[in-house]
Tab-separated table of C-alpha atoms and ligand atoms in Angstrom:
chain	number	residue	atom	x	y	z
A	1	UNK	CA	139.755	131.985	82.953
A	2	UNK	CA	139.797	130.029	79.486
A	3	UNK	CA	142.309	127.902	80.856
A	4	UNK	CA	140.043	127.362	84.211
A	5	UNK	CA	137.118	126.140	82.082
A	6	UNK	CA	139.367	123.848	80.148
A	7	UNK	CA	140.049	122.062	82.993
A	8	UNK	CA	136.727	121.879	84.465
A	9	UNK	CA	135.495	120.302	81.437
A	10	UNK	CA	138.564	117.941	80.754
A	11	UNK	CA	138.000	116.691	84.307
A	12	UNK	CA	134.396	116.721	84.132
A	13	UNK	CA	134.443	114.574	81.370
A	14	UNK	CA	137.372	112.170	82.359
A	15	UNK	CA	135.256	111.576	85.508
A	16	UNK	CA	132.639	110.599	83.429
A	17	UNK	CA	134.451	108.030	81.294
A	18	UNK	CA	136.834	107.488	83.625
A	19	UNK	CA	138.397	103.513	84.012
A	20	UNK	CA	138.903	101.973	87.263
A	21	UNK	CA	142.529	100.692	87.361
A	22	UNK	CA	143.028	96.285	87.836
A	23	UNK	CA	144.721	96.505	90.773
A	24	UNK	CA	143.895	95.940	94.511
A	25	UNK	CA	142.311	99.402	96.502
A	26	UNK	CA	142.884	98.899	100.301
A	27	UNK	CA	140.058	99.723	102.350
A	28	UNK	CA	140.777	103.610	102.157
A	29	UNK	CA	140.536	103.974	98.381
A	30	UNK	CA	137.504	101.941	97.884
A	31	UNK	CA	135.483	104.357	100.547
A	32	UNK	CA	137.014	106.641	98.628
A	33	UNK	CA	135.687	104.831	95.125
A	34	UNK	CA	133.004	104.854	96.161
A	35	UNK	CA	132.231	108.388	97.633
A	36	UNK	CA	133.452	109.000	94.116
A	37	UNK	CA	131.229	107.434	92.021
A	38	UNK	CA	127.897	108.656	94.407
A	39	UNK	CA	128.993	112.043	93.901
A	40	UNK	CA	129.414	111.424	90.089
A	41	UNK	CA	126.216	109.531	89.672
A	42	UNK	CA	123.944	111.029	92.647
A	43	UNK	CA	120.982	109.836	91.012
A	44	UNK	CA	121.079	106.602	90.255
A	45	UNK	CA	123.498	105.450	93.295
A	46	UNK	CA	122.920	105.850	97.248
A	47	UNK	CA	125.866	104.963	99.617
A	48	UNK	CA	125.397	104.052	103.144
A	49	UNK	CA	126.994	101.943	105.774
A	50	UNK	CA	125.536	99.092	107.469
A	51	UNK	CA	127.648	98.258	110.186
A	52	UNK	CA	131.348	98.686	111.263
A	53	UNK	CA	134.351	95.718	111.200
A	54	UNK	CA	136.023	94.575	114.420
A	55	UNK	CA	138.344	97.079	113.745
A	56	UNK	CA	135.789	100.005	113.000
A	57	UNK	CA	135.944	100.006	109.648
A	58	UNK	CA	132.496	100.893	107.626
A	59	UNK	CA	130.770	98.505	105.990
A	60	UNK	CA	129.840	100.178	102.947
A	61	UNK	CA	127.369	99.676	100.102
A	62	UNK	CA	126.071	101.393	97.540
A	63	UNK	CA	122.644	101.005	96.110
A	64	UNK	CA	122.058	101.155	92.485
A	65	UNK	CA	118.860	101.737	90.393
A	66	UNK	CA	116.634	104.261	89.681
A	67	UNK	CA	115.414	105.213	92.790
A	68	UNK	CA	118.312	104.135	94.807
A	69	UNK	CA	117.392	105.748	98.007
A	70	UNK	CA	113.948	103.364	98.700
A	71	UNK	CA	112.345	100.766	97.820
A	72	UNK	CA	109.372	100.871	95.453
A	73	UNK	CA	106.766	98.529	94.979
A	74	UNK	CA	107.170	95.812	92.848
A	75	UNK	CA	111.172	96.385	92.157
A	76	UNK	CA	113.132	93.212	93.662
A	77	UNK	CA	115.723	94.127	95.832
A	78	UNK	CA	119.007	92.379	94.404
A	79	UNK	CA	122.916	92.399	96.033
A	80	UNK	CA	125.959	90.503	95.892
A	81	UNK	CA	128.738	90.774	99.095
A	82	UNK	CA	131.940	90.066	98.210
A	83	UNK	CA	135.150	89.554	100.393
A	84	UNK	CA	133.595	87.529	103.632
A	85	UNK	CA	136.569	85.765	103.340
A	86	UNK	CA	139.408	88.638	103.555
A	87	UNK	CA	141.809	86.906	101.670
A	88	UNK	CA	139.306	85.818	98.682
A	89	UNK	CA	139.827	89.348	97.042
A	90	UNK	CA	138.683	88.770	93.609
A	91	UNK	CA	134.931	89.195	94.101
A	92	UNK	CA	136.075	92.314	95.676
A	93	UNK	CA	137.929	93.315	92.824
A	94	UNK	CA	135.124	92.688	90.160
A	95	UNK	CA	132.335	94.182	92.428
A	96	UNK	CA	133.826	97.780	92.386
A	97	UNK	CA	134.458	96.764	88.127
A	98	UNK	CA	130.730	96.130	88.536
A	99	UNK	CA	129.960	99.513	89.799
A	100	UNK	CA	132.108	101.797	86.790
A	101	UNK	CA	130.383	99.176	84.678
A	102	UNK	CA	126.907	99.970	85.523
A	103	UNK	CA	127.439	103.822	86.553
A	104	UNK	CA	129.257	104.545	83.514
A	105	UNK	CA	126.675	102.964	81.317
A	106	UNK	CA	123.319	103.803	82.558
A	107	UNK	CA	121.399	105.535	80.000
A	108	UNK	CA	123.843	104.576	77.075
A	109	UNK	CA	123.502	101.171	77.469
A	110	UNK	CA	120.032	99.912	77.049
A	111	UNK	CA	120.762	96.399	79.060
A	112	UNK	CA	122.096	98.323	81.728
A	113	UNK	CA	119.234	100.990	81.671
A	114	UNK	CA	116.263	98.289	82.007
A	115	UNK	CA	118.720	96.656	84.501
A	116	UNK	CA	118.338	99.407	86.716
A	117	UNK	CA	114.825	101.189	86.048
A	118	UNK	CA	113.259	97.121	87.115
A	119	UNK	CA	115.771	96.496	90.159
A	120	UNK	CA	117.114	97.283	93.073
A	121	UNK	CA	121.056	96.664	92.967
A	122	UNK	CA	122.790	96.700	96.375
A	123	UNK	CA	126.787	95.913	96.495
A	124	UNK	CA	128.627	95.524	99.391
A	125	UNK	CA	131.996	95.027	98.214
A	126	UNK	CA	133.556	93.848	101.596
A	127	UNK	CA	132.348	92.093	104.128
A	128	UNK	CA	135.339	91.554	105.771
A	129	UNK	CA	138.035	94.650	105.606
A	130	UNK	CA	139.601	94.000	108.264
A	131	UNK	CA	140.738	90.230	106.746
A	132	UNK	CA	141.482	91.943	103.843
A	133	UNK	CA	144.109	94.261	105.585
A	134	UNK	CA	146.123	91.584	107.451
A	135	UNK	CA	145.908	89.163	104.278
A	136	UNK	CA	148.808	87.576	102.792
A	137	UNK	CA	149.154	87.852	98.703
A	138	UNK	CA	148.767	83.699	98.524
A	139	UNK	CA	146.942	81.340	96.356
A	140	UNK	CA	145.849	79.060	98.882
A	141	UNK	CA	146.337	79.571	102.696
A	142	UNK	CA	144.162	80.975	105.202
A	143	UNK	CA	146.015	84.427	106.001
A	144	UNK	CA	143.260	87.112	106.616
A	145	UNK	CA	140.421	84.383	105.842
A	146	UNK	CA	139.319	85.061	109.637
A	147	UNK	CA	137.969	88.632	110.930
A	148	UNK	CA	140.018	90.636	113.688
A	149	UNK	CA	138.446	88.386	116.244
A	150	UNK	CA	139.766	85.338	114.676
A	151	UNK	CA	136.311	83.928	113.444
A	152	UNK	CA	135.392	82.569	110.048
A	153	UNK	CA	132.075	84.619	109.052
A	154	UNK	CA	130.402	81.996	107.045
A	155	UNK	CA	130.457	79.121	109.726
A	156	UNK	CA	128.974	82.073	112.239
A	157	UNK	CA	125.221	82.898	110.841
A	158	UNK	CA	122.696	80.416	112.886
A	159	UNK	CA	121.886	77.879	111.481
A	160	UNK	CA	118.298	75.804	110.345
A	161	UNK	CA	119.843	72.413	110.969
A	162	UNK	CA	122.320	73.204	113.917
A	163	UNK	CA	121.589	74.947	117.069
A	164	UNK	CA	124.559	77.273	117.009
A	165	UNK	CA	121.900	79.805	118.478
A	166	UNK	CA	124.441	80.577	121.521
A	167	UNK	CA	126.825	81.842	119.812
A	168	UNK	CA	128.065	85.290	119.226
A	169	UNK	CA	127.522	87.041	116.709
A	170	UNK	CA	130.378	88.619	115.318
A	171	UNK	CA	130.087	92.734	114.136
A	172	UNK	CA	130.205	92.093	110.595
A	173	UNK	CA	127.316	88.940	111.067
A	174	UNK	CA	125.494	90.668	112.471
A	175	UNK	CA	125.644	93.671	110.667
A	176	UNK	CA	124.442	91.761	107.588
A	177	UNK	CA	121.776	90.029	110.128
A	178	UNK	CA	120.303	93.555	110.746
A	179	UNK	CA	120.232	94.287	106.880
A	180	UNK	CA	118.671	91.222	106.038
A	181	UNK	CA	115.740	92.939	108.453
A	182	UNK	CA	115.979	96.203	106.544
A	183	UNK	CA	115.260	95.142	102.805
A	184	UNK	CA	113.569	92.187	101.721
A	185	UNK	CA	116.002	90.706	99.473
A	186	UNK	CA	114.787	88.541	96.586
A	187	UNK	CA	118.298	87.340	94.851
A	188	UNK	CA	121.394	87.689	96.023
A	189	UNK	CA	125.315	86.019	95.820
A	190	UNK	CA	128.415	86.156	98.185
A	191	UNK	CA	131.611	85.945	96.491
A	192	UNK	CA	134.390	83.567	97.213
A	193	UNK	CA	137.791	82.330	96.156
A	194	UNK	CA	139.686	78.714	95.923
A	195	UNK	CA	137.724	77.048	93.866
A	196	UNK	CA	135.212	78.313	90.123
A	197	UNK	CA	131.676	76.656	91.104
A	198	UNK	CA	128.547	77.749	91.402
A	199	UNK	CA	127.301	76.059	94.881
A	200	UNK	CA	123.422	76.262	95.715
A	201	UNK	CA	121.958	75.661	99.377
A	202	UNK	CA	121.356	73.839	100.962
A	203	UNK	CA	125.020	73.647	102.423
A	204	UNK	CA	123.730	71.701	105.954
A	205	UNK	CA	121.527	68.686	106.577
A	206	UNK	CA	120.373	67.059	109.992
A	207	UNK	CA	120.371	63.848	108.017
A	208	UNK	CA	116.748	64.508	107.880
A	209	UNK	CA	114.379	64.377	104.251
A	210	UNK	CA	116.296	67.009	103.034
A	211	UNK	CA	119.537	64.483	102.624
A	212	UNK	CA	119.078	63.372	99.416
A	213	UNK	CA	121.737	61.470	97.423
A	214	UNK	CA	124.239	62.848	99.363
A	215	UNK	CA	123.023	66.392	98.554
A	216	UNK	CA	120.824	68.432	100.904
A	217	UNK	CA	117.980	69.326	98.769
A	218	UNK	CA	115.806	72.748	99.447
A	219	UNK	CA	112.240	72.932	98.534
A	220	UNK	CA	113.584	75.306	95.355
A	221	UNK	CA	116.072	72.982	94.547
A	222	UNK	CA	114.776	73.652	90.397
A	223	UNK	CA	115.114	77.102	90.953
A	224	UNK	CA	118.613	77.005	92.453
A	225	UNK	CA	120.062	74.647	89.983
A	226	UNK	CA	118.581	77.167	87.143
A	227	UNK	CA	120.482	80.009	88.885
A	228	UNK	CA	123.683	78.430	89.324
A	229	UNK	CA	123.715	77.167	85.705
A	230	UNK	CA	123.003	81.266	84.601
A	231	UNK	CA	126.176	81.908	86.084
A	232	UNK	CA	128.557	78.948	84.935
A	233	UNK	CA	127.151	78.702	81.039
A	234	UNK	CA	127.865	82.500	81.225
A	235	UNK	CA	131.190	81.807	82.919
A	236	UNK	CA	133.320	79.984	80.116
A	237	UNK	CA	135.807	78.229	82.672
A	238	UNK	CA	133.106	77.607	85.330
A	239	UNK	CA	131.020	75.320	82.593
A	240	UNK	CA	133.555	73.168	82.248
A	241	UNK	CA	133.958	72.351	85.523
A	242	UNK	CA	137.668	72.887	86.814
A	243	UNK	CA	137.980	71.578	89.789
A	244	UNK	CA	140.972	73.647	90.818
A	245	UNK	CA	142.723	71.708	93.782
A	246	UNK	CA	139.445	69.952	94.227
A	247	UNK	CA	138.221	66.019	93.413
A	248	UNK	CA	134.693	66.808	93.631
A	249	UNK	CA	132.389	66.248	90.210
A	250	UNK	CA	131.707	70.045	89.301
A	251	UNK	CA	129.521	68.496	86.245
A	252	UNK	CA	128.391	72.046	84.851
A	253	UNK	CA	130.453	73.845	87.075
A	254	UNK	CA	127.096	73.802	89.869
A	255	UNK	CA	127.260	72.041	92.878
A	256	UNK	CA	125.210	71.301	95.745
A	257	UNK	CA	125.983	73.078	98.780
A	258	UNK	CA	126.492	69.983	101.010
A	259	UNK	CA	127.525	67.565	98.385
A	260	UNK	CA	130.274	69.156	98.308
A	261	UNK	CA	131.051	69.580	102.493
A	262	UNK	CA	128.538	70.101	104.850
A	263	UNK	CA	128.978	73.680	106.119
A	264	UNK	CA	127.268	74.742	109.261
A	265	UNK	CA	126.566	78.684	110.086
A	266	UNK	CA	126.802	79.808	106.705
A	267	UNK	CA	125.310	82.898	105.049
A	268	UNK	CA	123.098	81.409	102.114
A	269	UNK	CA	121.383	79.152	104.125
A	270	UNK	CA	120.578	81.563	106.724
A	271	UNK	CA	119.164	83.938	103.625
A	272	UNK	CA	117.240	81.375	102.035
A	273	UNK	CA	115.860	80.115	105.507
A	274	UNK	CA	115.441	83.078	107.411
A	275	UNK	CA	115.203	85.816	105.026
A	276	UNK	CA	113.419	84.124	102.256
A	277	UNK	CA	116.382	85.642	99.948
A	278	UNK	CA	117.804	83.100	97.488
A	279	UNK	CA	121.721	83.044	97.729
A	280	UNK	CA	124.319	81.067	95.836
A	281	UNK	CA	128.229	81.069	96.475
A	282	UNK	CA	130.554	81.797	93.856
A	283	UNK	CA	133.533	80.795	93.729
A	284	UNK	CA	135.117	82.621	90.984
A	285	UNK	CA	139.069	81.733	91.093
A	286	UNK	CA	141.050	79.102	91.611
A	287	UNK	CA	143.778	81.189	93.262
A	288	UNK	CA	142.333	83.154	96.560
A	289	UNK	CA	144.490	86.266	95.950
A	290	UNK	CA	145.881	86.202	92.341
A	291	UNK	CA	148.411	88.396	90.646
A	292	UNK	CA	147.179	92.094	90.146
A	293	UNK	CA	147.877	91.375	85.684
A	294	UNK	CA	144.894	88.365	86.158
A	295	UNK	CA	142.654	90.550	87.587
A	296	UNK	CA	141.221	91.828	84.008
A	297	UNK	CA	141.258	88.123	82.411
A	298	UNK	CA	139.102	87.449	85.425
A	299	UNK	CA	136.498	90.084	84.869
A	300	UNK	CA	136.225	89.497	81.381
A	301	UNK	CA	135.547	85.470	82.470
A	302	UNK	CA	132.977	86.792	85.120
A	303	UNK	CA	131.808	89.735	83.570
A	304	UNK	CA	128.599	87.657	81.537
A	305	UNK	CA	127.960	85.738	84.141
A	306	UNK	CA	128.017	88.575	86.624
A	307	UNK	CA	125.195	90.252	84.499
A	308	UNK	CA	123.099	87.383	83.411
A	309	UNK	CA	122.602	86.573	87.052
A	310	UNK	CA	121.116	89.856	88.631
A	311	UNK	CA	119.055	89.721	85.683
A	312	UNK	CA	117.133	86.372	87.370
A	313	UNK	CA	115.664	88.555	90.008
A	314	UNK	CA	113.152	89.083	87.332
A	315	UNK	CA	112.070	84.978	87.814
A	316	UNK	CA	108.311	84.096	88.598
A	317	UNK	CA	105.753	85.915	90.824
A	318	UNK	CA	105.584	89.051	92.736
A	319	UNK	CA	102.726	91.317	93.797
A	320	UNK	CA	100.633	92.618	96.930
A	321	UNK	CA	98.102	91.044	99.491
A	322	UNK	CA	95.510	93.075	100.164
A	323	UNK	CA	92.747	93.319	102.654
A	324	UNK	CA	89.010	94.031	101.719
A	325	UNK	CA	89.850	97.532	102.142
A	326	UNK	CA	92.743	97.271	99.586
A	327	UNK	CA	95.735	98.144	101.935
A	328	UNK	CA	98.331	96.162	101.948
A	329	UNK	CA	99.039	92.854	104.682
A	330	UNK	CA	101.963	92.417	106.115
A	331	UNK	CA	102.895	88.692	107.474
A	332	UNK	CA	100.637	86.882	105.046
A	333	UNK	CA	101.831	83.420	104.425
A	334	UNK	CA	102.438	83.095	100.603
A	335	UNK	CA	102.895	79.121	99.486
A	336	UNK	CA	103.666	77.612	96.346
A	337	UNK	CA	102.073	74.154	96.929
A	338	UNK	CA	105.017	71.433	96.730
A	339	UNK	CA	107.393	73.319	98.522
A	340	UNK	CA	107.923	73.158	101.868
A	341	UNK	CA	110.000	75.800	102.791
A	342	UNK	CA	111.442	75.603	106.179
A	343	UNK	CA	110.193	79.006	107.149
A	344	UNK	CA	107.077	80.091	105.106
A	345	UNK	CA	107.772	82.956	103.096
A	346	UNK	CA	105.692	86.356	103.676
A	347	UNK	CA	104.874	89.460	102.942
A	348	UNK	CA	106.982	92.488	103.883
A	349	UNK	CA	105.771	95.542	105.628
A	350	UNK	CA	104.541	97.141	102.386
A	351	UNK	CA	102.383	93.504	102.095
A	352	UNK	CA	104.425	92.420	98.653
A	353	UNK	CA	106.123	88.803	98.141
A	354	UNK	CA	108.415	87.633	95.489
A	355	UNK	CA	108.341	84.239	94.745
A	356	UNK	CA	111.456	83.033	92.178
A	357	UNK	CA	110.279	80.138	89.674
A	358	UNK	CA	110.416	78.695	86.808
A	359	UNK	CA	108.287	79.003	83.907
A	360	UNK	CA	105.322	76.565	84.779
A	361	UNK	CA	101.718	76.268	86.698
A	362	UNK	CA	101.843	76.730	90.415
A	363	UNK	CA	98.822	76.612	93.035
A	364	UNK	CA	99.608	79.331	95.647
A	365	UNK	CA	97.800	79.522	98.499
A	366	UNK	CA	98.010	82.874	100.756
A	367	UNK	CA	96.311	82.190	104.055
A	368	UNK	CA	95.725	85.029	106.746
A	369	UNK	CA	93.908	85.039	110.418
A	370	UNK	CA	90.962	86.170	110.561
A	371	UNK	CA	90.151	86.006	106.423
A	372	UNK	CA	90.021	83.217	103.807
A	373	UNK	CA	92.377	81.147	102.615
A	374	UNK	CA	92.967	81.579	98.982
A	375	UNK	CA	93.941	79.090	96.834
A	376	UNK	CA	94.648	80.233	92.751
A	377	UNK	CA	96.919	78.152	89.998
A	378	UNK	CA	99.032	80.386	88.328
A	379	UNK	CA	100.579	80.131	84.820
A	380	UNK	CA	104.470	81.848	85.434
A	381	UNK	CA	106.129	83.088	82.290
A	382	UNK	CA	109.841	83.527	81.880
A	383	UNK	CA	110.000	86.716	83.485
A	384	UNK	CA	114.348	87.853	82.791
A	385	UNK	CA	113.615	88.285	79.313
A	386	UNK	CA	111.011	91.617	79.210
A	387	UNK	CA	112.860	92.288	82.907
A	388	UNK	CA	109.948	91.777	85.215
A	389	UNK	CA	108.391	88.838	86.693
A	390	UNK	CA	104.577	87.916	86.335
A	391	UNK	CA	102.592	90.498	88.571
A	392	UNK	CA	99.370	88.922	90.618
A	393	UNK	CA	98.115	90.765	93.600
A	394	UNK	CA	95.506	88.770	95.851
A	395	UNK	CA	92.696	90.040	97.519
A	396	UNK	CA	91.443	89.080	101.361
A	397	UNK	CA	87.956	88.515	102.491
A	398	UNK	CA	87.165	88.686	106.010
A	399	UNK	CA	86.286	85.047	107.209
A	400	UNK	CA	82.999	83.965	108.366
A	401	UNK	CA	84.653	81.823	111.076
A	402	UNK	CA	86.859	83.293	114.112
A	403	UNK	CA	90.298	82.327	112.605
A	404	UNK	CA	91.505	85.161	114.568
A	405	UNK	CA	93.375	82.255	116.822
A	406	UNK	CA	95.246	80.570	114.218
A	407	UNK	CA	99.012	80.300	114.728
A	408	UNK	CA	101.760	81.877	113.303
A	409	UNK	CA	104.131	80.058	111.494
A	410	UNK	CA	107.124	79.093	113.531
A	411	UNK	CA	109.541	80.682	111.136
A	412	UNK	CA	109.617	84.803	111.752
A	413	UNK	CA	111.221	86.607	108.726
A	414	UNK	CA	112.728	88.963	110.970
A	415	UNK	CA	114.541	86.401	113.134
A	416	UNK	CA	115.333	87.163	117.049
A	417	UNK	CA	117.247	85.311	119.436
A	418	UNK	CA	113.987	83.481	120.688
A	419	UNK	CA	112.744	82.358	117.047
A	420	UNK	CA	115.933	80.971	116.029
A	421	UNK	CA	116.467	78.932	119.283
A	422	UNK	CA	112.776	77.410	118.973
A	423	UNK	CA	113.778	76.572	115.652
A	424	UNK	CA	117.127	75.289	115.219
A	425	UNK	CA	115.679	73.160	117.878
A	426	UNK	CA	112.748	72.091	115.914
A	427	UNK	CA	114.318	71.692	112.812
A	428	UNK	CA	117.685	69.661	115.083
A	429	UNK	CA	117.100	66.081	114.737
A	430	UNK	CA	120.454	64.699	114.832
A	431	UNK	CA	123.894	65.511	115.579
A	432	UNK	CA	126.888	66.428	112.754
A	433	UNK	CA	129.338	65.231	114.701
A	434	UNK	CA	130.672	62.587	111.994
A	435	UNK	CA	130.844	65.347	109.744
A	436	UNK	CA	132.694	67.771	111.486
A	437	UNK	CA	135.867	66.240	110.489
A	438	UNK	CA	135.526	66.147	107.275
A	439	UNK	CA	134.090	70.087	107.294
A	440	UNK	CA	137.263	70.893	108.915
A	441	UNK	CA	139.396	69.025	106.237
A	442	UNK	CA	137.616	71.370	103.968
A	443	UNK	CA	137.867	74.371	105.530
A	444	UNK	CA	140.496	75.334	103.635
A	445	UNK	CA	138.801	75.281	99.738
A	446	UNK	CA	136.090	77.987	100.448
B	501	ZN	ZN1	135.367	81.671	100.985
């Protein structure tokens, strides 16, 4: 019996503590990570699958925070997805080094704890399993880039500046199409290998007033820039600005999206666009699938920079739209004058918006049929610091003229087939077709 105990506590405790080895899990052991840690940390982690691979394997993430299981009001929803491109396997690697990190320090760590107790942390380690299975162990080709089906998943979200509209959607797209629609992400990064940059939407033009320079500049281009300079001056290799196999200037290890190729049907454009969600790419090793002995050099490298960056979901402005009757309103239009976003961003269905910013004085104007438009300047603090961006709720009055008829934007934050045709077509001005060599000459880097 004495010896019984003993080894419940010995493996009680070596659960608790216990380090996850540098090496690469195939898809088997990191469901099985990961059913691990939930059942080891049951309150502070949620697991669930949104979708299945070509091949039917789950695409699991687990939630983190302190009320993992739903969202609560005025707590930003934050993830990262790593491994969209199978055989890019490091952000795969330090995403699961991510989760021991967090579980194992929640409560002991105080970073950690106000990390989780303000956010919502959601992690999908792979995006692409099935690429990850059938990859080859190389630096630089395109072995298990693809999914089953052969298709590159970030070239196959629609796109703002492209109609691509008629194309299938592949599982795993659309899976992460259908959690877009679930949560209302505020922050978010995908993970890539072949290159250590920071690259910030937008990553397509039409040639239209976007092109800028040679860059394709978003309405938060200030914003972007900030976030992709939290990772690489936390990132000691990414600052300087290794190029890798690359001739691009990496000044600051951030680059424009398009600057450096144009890339059409990718997933942070389509987040930023359509699900008002700002997303950078990462590219966090020169070598695609490096030796299994790098792996912990690279998560001490990342590590920082890994933190420091969820912590910016704590930028700007958040709060609630209310009607006269103090219930939240969904589908109010929420603008920060200056910015032009392609699709206006909204409130969700529990009436909230985040806006990210910098510290500075905006006029925001939330406008809603049927009640007056509101128009208030705002002085934004630096919210990362004391975790929590500046909360300011606005307040509806019913109109005294029938506005009852005004028109939606054209932009739905919960994008259907119809929406995205109108729009890609709205937004399409001009063709890419000069570009589409030089994409494809790319293709290989990211
Ligand atoms: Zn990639």
């Amino acid at each position: 019996m004495f010896v019984f105990t003993l080894y419940l506590f010995l493996w009680s405790w070596l659960s608790s503590t216990h380090t996850l080895e540098f090496r690469y899990h195939n898809s088997v052991e990191v469901e099985q990570y990961l059913k691990d840690i939930n059942r080891m940390h049951p309150n502070i982690t949620y697991l669930h699958s949104i979708g299945q691979s070509v091949q039917g394997r789950e695409l699991w993430v687990l939630i983190l925070g302190q009320h993992p299981r739903e969202h609560r009001t005025g707590i930003p929803e934050f993830k990262y997805v790593g491994n969209m491109h199978g055989n890019e396997v490091v952000g795969r690697v330090l995403l699961l080094q991510l989760i021991n990190y967090l579980t194992s320090r929640y409560l002991s760590d105080p970073w950690v704890t106000r990390l989780l107790n303000s956010s919502r942390v959601h992690i999908l380690p792979s995006m692409n399993p099935d690429g990850f299975e059938s990859s080859a162990r190389d630096c630089m080709y395109t072995i298990g880039r693809y999914n089953k089906n052969g298709v590159d998943l970030n070239r196959n979200f629609p796109d703002a500046f492209q109609a691509n509209s008629e194309r299938k959607r592949e599982k795993e797209v659309r899976a992460v199409m259908d959690w877009l629609n679930t949560e209302t992400f505020v922050l978010s990064a995908n993970l890539h290998g072949g290159a250590v940059v920071a690259s910030y939407p937008y990553d397509n033009s039409n040639g239209g007033s976007e092109l800028q320079g040679g860059k394709s500049v978003a309405p938060d281009n200030d914003v972007f820039v900030h976030l992709a300079k939290t990772y690489s001056s936390s990132h000691t290799e990414m600052l300087k600005g290794d190029s890798c196999y690359d001739s691009k200037d990496f000044t600051d290890g951030i680059t424009n999206g398009y600057y450096w190729y144009p890339l059409p049907g990718g997933m942070q454009d389509y987040n930023y666009v359509w699900a008002q969600c700002l997303e950078l790419t990462l590219e966090i090793s020169c070598c695609k699938f490096p030796q299994e002995k790098d792996l912990p050099g690279l998560w001490q490298v990342n590590k920082p920079a890994l933190l420091a960056y969820m912590q910016q979901v704590h930028l700007g402005v958040k709060g609630v739209v209310m009607d006269f009757n103090g219930n939240p309103v969904q589908n109010a239009v929420v603008e920060v004058e200056g910015r032009r976003n392609l699709c206006p961003f909204r409130t969700d269905r529990n009436g909230e918006y985040y806006r990210l910013l910098l510290p500075n004085n905006y006029t925001i104007t939330v406008t809603y049929p049927g009640h007056k438009t509101i128009t208030q300047t705002i002085s934004v603090p630096y919210g990362p610091d004391t975790f929590t961006a500046l909360t300011h709720n606005f307040f509806l009055q019913k109109s005294d003229y029938s506005t009852a008829a005004t028109q939606p934007p054209q932009c739905c934050t919960t994008p259907n087939q119809k929406n995205l045709e109108n729009n890609s077509a709205a937004l399409l001005s001009s063709t890419l077709t000069a570009l589409t060599a030089f994409t494809l000459q790319r293709l290989l880097l990211c």
